[in-house]
Coordinates of C-alpha atoms in Angstrom, one line a residue:
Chain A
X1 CA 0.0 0.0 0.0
X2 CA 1.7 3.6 -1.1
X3 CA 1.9 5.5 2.5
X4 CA 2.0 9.1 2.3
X5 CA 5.1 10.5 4.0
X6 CA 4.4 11.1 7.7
X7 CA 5.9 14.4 9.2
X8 CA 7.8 13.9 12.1
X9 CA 5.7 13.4 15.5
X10 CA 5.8 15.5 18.5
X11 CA 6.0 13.3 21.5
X12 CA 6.9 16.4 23.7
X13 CA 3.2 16.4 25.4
X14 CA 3.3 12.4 25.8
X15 CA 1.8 11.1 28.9
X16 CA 4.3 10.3 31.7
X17 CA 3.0 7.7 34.2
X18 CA 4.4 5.5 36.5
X19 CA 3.4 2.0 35.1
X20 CA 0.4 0.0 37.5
X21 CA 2.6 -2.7 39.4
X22 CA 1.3 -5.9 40.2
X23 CA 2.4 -7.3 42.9
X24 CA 0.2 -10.0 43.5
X25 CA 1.5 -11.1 39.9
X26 CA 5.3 -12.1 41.8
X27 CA 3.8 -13.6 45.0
X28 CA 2.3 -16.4 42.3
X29 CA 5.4 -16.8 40.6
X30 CA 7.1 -17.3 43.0
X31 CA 4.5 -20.0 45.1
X32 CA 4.5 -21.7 41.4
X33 CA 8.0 -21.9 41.1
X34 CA 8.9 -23.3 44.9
X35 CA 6.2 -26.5 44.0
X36 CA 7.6 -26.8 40.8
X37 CA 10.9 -27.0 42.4
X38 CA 10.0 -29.3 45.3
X39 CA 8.5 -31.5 42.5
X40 CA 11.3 -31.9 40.2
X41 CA 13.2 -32.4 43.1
X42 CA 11.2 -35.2 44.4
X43 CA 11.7 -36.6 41.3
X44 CA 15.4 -36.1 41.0
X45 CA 16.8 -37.6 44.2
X46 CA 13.5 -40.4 44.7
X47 CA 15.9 -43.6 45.7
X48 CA 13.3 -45.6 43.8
X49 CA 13.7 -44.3 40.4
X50 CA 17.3 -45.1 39.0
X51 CA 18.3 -42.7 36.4
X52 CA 21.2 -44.4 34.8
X53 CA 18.6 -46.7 33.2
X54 CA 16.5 -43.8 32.5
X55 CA 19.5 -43.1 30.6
X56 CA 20.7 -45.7 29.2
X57 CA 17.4 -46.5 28.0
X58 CA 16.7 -43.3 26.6
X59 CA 18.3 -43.4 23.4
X60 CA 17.7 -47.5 23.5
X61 CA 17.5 -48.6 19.7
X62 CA 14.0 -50.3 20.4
X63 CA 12.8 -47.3 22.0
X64 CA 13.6 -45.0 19.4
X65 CA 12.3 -47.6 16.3
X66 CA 9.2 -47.6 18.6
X67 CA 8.8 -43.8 18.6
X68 CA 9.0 -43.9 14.5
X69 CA 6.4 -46.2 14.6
X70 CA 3.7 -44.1 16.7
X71 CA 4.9 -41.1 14.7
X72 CA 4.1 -43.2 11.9
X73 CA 0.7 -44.3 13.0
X74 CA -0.1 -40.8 13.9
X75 CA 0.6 -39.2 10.5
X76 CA -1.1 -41.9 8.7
X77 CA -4.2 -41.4 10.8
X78 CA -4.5 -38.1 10.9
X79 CA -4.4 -37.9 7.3
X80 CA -6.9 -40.5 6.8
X81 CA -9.2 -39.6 9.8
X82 CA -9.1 -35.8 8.2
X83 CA -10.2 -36.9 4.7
X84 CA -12.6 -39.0 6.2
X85 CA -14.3 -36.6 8.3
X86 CA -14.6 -33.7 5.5
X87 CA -16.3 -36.3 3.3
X88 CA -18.6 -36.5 6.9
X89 CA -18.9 -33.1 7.3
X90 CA -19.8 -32.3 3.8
X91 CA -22.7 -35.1 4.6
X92 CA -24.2 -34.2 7.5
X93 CA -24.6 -30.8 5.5
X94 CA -26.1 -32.4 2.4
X95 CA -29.5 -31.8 1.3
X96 CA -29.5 -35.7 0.7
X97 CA -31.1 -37.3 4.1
X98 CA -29.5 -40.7 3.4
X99 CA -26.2 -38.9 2.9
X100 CA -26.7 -37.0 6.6
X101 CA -28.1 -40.2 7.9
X102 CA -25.4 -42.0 7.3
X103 CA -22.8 -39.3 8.6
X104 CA -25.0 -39.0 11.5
X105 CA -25.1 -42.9 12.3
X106 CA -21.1 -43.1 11.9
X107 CA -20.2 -39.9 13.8
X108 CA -22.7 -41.5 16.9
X109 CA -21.3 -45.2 16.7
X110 CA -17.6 -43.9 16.7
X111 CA -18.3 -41.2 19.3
X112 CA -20.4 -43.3 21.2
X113 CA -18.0 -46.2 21.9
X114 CA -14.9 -46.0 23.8
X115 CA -11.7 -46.5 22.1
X116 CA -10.1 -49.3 23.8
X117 CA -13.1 -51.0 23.0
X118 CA -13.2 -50.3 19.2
X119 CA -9.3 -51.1 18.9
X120 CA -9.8 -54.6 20.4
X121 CA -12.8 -55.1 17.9
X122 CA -10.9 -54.3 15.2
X123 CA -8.0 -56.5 16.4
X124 CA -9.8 -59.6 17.4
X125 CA -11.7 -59.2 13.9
X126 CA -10.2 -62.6 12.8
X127 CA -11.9 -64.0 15.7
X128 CA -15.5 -63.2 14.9
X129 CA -15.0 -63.3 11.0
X130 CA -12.3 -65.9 10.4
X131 CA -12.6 -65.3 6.9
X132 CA -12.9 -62.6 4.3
X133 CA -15.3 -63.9 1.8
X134 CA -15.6 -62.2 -1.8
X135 CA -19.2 -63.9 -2.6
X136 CA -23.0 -63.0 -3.7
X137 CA -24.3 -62.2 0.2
X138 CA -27.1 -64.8 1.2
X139 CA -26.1 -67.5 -1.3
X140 CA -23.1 -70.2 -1.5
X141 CA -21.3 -68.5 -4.4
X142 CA -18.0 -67.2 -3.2
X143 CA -15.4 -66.2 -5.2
X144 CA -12.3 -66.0 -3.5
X145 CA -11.4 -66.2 0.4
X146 CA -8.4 -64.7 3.0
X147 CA -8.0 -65.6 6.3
X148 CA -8.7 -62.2 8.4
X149 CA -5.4 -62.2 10.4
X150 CA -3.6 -62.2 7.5
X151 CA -5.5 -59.2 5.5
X152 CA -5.6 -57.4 8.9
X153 CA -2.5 -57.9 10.8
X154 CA -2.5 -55.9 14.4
X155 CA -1.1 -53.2 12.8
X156 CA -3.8 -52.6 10.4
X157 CA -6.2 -53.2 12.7
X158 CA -5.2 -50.6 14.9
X159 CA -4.8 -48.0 12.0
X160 CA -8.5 -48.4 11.5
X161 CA -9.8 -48.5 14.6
X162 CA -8.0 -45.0 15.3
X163 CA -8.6 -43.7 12.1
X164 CA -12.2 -44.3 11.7
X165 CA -13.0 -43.2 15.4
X166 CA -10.9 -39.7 15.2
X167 CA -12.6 -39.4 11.8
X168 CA -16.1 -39.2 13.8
X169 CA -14.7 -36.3 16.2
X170 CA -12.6 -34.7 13.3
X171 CA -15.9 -34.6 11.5
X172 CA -17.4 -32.5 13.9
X173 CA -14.6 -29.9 13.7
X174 CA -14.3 -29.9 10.2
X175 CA -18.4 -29.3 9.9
X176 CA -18.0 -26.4 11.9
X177 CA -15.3 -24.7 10.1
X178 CA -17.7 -25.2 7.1
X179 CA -20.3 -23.4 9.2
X180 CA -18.2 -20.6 10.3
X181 CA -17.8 -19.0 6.6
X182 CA -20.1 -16.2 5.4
X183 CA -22.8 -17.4 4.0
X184 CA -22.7 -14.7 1.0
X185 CA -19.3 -16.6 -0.1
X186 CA -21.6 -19.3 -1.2
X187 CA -23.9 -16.7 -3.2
X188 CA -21.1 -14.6 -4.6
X189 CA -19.5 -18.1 -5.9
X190 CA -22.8 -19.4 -7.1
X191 CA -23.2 -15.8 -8.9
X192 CA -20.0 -16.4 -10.8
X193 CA -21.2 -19.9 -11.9
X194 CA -19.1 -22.0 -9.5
X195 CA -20.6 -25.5 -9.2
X196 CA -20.7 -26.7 -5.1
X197 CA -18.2 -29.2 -5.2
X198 CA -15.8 -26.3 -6.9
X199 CA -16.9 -24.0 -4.4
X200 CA -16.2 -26.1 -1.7
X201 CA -13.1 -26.7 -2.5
X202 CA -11.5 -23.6 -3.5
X203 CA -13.9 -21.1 -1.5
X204 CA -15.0 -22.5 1.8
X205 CA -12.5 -25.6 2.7
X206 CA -9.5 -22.9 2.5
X207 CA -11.1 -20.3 4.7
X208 CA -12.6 -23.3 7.1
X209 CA -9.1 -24.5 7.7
X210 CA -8.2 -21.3 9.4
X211 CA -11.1 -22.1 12.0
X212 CA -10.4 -26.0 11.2
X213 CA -6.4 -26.1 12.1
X214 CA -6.3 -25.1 15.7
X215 CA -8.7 -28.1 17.3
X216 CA -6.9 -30.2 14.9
X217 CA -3.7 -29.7 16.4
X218 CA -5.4 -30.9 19.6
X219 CA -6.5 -34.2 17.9
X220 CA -3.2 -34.8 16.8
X221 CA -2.1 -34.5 19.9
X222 CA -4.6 -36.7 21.8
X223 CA -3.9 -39.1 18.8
X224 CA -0.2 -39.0 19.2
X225 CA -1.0 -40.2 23.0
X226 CA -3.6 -42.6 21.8
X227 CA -1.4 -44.9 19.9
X228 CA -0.2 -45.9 23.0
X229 CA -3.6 -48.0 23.4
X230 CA -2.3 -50.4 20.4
X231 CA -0.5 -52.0 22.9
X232 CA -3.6 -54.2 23.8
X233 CA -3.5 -55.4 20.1
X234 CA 0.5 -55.7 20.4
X235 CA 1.7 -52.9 17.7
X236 CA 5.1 -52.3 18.2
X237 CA 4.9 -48.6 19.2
X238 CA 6.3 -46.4 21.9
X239 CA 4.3 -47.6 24.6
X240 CA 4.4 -51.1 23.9
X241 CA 8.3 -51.4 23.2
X242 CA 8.4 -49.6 26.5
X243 CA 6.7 -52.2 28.6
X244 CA 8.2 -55.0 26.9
X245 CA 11.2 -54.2 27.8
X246 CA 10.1 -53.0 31.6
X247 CA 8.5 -56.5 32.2
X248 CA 11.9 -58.2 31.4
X249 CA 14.1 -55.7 33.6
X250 CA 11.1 -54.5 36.1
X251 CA 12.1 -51.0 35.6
X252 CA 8.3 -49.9 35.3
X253 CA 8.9 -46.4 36.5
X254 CA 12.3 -46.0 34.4
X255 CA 10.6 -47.0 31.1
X256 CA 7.6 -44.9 31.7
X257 CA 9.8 -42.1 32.4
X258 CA 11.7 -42.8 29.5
X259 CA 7.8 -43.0 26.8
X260 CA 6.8 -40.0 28.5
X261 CA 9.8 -38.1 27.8
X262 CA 9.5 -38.9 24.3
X263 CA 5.8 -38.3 24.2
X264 CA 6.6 -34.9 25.2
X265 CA 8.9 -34.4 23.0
X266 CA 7.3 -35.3 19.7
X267 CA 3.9 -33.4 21.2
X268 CA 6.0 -30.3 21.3
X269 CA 7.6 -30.7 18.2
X270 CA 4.4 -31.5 16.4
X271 CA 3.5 -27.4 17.3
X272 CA 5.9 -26.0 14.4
X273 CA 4.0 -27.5 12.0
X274 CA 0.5 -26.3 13.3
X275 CA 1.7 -22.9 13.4
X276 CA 3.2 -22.6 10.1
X277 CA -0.2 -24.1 8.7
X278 CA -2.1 -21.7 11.0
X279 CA -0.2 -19.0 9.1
X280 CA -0.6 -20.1 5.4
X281 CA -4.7 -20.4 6.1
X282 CA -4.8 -16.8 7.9
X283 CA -3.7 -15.0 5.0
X284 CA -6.2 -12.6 4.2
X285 CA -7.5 -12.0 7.7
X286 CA -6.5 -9.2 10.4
X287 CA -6.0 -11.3 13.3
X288 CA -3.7 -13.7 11.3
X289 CA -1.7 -11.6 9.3
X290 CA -1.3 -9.0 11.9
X291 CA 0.1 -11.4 14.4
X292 CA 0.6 -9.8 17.7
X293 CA -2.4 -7.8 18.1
X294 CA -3.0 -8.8 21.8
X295 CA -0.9 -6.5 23.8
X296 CA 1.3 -8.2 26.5
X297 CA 1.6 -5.9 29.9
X298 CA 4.1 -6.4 32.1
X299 CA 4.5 -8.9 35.3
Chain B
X1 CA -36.3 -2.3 -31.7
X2 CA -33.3 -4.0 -29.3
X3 CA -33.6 -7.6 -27.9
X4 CA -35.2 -8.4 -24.3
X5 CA -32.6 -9.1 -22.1
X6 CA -35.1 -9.6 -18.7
X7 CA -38.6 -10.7 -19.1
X8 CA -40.2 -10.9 -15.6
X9 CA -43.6 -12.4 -15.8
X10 CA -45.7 -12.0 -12.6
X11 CA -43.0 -13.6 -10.4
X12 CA -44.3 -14.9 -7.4
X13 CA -41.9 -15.7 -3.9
X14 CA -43.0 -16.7 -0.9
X15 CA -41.3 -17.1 2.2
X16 CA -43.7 -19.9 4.5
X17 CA -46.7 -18.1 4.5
X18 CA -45.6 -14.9 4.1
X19 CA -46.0 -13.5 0.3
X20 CA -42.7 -11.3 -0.4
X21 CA -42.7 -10.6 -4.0
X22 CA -46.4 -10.5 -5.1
X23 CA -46.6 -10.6 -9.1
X24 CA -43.5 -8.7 -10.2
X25 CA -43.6 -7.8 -14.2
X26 CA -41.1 -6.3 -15.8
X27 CA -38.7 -5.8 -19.0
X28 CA -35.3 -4.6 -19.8
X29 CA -34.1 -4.4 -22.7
X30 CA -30.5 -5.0 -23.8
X31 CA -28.5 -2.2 -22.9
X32 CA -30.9 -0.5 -20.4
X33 CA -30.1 0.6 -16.8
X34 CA -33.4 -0.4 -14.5
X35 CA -33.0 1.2 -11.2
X36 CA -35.8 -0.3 -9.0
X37 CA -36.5 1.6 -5.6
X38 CA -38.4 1.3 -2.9
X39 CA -38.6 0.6 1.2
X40 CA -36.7 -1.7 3.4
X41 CA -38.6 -5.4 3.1
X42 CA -40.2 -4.2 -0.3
X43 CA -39.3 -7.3 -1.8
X44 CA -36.4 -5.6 -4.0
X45 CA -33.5 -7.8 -3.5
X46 CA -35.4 -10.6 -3.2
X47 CA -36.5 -10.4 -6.6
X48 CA -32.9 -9.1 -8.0
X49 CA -32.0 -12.9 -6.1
X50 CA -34.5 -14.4 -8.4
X51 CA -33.3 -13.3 -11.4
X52 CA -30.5 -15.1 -11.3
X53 CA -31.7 -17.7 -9.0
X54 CA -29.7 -17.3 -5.8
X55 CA -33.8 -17.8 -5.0
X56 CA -36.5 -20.1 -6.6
X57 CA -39.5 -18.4 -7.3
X58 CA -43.0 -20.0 -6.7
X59 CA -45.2 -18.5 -9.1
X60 CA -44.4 -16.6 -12.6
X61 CA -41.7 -16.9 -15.0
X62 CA -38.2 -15.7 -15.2
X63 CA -35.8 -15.4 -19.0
X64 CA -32.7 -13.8 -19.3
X65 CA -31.4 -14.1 -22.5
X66 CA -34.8 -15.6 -23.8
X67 CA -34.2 -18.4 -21.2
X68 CA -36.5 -19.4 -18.7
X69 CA -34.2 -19.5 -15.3
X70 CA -33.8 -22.7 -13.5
X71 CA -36.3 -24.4 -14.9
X72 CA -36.9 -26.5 -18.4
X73 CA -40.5 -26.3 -19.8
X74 CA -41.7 -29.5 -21.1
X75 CA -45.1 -28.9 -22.7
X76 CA -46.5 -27.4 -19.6
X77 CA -44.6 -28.9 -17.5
X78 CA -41.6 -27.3 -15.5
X79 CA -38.6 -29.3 -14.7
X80 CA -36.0 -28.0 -12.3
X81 CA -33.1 -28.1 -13.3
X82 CA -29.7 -29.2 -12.4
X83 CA -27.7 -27.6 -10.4
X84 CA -24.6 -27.4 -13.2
X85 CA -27.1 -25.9 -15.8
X86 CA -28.7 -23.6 -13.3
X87 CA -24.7 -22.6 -12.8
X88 CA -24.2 -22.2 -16.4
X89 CA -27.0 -19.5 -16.8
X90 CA -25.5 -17.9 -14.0
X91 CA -22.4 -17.4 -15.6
X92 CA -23.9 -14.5 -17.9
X93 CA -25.3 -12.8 -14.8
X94 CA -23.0 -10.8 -13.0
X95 CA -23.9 -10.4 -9.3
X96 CA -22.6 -7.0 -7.0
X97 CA -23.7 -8.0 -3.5
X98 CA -24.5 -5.1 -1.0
X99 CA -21.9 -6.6 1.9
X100 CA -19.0 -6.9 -1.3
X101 CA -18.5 -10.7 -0.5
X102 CA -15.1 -10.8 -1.7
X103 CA -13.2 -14.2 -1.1
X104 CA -11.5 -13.0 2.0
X105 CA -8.4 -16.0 1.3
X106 CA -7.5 -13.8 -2.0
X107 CA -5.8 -11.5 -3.2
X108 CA -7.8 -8.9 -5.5
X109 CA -6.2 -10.2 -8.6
X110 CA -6.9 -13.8 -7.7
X111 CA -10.4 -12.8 -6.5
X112 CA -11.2 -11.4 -10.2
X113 CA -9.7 -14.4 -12.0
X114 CA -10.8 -17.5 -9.5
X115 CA -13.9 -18.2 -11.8
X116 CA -12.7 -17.0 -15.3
X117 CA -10.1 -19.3 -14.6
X118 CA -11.6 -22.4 -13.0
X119 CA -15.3 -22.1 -14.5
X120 CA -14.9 -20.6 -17.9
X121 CA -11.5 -22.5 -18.4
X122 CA -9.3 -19.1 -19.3
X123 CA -5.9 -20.1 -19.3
X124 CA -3.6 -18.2 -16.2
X125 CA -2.0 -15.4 -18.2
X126 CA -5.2 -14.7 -20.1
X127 CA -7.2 -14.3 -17.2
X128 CA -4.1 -12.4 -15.4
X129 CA -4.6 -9.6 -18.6
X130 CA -8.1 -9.8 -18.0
X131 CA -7.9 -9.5 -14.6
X132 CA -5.2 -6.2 -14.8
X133 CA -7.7 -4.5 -17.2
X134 CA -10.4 -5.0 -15.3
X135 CA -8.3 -4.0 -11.9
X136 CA -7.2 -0.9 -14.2
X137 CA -11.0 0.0 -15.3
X138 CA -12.1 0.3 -11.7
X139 CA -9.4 2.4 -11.3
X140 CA -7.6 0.0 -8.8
X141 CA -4.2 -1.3 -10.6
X142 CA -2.0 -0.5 -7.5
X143 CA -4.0 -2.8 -5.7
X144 CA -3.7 -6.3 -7.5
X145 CA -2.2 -8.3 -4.8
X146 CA -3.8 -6.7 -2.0
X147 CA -6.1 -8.9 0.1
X148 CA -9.4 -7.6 0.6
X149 CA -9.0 -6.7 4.3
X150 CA -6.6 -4.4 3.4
X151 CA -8.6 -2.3 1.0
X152 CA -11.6 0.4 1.6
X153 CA -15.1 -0.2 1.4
X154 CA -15.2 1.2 -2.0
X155 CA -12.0 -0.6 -3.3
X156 CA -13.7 -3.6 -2.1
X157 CA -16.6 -3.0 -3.9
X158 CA -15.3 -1.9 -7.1
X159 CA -12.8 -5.1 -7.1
X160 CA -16.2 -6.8 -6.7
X161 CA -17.6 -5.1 -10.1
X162 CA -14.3 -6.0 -11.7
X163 CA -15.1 -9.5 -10.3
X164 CA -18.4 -9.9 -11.5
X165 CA -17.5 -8.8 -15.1
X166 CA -14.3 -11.1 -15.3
X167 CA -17.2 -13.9 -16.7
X168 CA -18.0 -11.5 -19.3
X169 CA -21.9 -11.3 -18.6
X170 CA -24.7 -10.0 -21.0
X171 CA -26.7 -8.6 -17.4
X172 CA -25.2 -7.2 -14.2
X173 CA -27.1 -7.4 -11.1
X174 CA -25.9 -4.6 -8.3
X175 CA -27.8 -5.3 -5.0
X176 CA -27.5 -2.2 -2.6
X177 CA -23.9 -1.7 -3.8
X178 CA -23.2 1.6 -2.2
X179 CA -25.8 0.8 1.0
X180 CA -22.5 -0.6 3.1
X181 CA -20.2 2.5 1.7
X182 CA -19.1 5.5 4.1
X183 CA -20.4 8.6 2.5
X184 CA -17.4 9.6 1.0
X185 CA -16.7 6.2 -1.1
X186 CA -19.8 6.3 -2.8
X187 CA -18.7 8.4 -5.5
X188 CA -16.0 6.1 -6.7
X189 CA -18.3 3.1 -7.5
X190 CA -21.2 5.0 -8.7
X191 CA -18.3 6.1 -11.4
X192 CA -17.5 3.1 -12.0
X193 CA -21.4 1.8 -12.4
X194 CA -21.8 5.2 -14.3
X195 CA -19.3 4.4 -17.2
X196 CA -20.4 0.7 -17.1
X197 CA -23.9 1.9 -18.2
X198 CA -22.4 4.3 -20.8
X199 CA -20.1 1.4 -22.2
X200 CA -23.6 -0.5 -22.9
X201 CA -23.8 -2.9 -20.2
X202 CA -27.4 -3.9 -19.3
X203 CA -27.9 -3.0 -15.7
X204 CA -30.4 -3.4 -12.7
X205 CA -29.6 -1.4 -9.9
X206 CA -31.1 -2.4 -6.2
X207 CA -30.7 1.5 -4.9
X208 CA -31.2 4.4 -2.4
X209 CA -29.1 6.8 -4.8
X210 CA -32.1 8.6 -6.2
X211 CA -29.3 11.2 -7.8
X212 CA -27.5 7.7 -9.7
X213 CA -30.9 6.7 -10.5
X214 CA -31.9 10.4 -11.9
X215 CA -28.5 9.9 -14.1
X216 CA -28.2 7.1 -15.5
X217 CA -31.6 5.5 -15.4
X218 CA -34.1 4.4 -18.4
X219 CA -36.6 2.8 -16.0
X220 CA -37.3 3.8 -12.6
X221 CA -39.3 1.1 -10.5
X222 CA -41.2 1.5 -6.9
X223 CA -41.8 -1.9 -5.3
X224 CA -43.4 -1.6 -2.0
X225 CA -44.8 -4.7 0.0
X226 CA -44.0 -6.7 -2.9
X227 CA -45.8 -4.6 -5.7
X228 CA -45.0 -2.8 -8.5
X229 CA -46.6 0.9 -8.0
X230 CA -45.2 2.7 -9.9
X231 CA -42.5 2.3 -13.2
X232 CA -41.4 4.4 -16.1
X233 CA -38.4 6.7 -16.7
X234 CA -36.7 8.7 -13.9
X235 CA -38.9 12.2 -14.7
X236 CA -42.0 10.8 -14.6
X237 CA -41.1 8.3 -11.1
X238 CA -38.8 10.7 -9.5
X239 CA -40.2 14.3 -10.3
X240 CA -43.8 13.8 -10.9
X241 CA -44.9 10.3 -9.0
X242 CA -48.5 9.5 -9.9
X243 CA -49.1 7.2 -6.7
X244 CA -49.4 8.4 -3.1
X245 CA -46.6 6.0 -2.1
X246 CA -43.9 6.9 -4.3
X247 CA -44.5 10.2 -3.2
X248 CA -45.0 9.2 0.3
X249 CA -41.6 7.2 -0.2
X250 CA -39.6 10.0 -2.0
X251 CA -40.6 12.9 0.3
X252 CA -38.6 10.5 3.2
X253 CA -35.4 10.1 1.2
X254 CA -34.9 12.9 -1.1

């Protein structure tokens, strides 16, 4: 934008005040930072945690292979449950009633059923249906058929079960970043001859994601944590490599010690990513482009 | 005598039980400006919305073009129709909306050459001339790769014109354009709607600029309570109303 020059200010009759204190502000602080203290000292000198196998196990080859996987089974989920749940979203906000039935019906089944539950479904499969049949339903005619524990291994299994269930939640978020754009985006696109699926895609998907992206960086959070729950169907992440090994050397606490650091350490990492994204879907609005429009006062 | 561009034939809208547009008829001819006037909840831009669909009507007929809008006539049978032919016929309808509606995620440039580009299938650097010319006729060339938040009312609303004429229509549609505008931006996009009408463009103008309409009007409309009272050029609507409502009307905003 071509700014005019600006002639030079006169800050002579400023206002000079001393600044409002807060004192109250330090005497948290500084309560905080004594517990936080005690705590990490607890922790520190506790005779029953031994830190040189914290350490050593640390930087343990299994542990590290184990991490790749959940990081692994995170991305992979993510990226299906967030396909997933726009096709659901744009659904439940179809004029079609079979199509919003149907969105509805999966988004309640997957919400309504806890987790653990759905991920030892999935990975017992090959008990209730031993086999996968490729047939004409209701008669003898079958074409081909596969043993389910070898089409579904645990691994599969647990992709599923965590992708289809954080597609019923993600669906939810994604429906409500639809909601969130103006209204008169759809008419002006309509105006200009846009078809709805073209309008969906290149006018209200990009400015839904800048509502969208935030409570998606929480589910990929609470899905980086939730791999952990494959260990009940034996996948060979984090959490599961972790116990393993603790159940041969009994080092419970160590190992846990040892997952959670790591947990915490991809959680933070996975923040970068958010924010960048966070930036590329605010262009074009105040709040996002401008940055720091909150002002920060002083402790 | 020059084609019909509009032919409005007692359209009918209702909303529940509540009648909002209560046998509109009208014609423009190619090339005509129709201002249409008239209180808040008149029924105005509701109709303007049926023109080019953004509303189904429930009684009358609506052709642009000579073609009946958004439905096929079989016989006497109507069909609706689908929603990709119902987009095509809205391609040759330009729309200005009161509240600009400009695609907040893009840049002017990108907002003028989204649809030539992925509806009409212009390829990039045609479109980016198009889009420069039209940036340039609304008077706004420094402003190409500014997003709309960081433009004016009025720059929003003229890259909005520019917009809607990007899809080369045969009719523009302009619904409260200036209504949203502080006072002193007005005057840029009524030039710009000014030396539209003068370059031919066929026009109907949703308004409270009774000055514009004086101007640049063939046809002056009153609608009130979802009537036509009064019609005909802006002398005989404007100066010398026949009906106690358009004068009842006037004497409040003029």
């Amino acid at each position: 934008m071509a700014v005019a020059p600006q002639p030079q200010t006169d800050n002579s009759d400023d206002v000079v005040a001393v600044p409002l204190r807060h004192p109250w502000r330090w005497v948290f602080g500084i309560i905080v930072t004594v517990l936080l203290a005690a705590f990490i000292w607890a922790l520190v000198s506790a005779d029953s945690i031994q830190h040189d196998i914290v350490f050593r196990f640390l930087f343990d080859s299994r542990i590290l292979i184990g991490m790749l996987v959940t990081l692994g089974i995170t991305v992979l989920c993510m990226f299906i449950a967030t396909v997933l749940a726009t096709l659901l979203a744009i659904m439940k906000l179809s004029p079609n009633p079979l199509l919003r039935w149907i969105s509805t019906g999966f988004i309640e089944f997957f919400r309504g059923t806890p987790l653990l539950l759905q991920i030892v479904f999935w990975g017992y499969l090959g008990i209730i249906f031993p086999n996968i049949v490729l047939g004409i339903p209701y008669t003898d005619v079958i074409f081909q058929s596969w043993p389910t524990s070898q089409v579904i291994p645990a691994l599969l299994a647990g992709v599923i079960a965590l992708s289809l269930n954080e597609a019923a939640y993600s669906a939810e978020i994604v429906r409500a970043g639809i909601l969130a754009v103006d209204s008169g985006q759809v008419e002006a696109a309509k105006s200009l001859g846009m078809s709805g699926g073209y309008t969906m895609r290149r006018i209200i998907l990009p400015q839904a994601m800048r509502v969208i992206i935030p409570p998606l960086g929480n589910e990929f959070i609470g899905m980086l944590k939730n791999t952990s729950l494959l260990q009940v169907i034996a996948v060979t992440e984090l959490y599961t490599v972790a116990s393993k090994i603790s159940s041969a050397n009994l080092a419970q606490i160590e190992l846990l010690v040892v997952s959670g650091f790591w947990y915490l350490v991809m959680t933070t990492v996975l923040g970068f990513p958010q924010r960048a994204l966070e930036r590329k879907y605010g262009k074009g609005f105040v709040a996002a482009a401008g940055g720091k429009l909150l002002k920060v006062s002083r402790l | 005598m020059a084609e019909l561009m509009v032919d409005a034939r007692s359209v009918r809208k209702r909303y529940g039980s509540n009648e909002v547009l209560k046998g509109i008829s009208l014609t423009v001819t190619q090339g005509e400006v129709l201002c249409i006037i008239g209180p808040s909840g008149s029924g105005k831009s509701t109709f303007l919305r049926c023109l080019n669909h953004l509303e189904s009507i429930n009684g009358g007929r609506i052709y642009v073009n000579s073609e009946l809008m958004g439905y096929r006539e079989v016989g006497s049978v109507l069909h609706e129709m689908k929603p990709s032919e119902i987009a095509r016929q809205r391609m040759s309808i330009g729309m200005v909306f009161q509240r600009f509606n400009l695609f907040p995620h893009l840049t002017a440039l990108q907002n003028i050459i989204e649809a030539p580009i992925g509806v009409a299938g212009m390829n990039q650097d045609d479109a980016r001339n198009l889009g420069l010319d039209l940036l340039k006729q609304v008077g706004l060339s420094d402003k190409a790769d500014l997003y709309p938040f960081m433009l004016s009312g009025g720059q929003q609303q003229r890259v909005a014109i520019a917009r809607a004429l990007a899809m080369k229509p045969k009719l523009m549609l302009f619904d409260e354009p200036t209504s949203a505008l502080d006072p002193e931006l007005v005057g840029d996009v009524l030039d710009v709607m000014k030396s539209l009408a003068k370059a031919g463009m066929t026009m109907i103008v949703v308004t409270h600029e009774m000055g514009f309409a004086r101007e640049v009007a063939d046809q002056v409309v009153f609608i009130d309570n979802g009537q036509i009272v009064e019609m005909g050029t802006p002398k005989q609507v404007l100066d010398n109303p026949q009906e106690e409502r358009t004068k009842a009307f006037l004497n409040k905003v003029l």
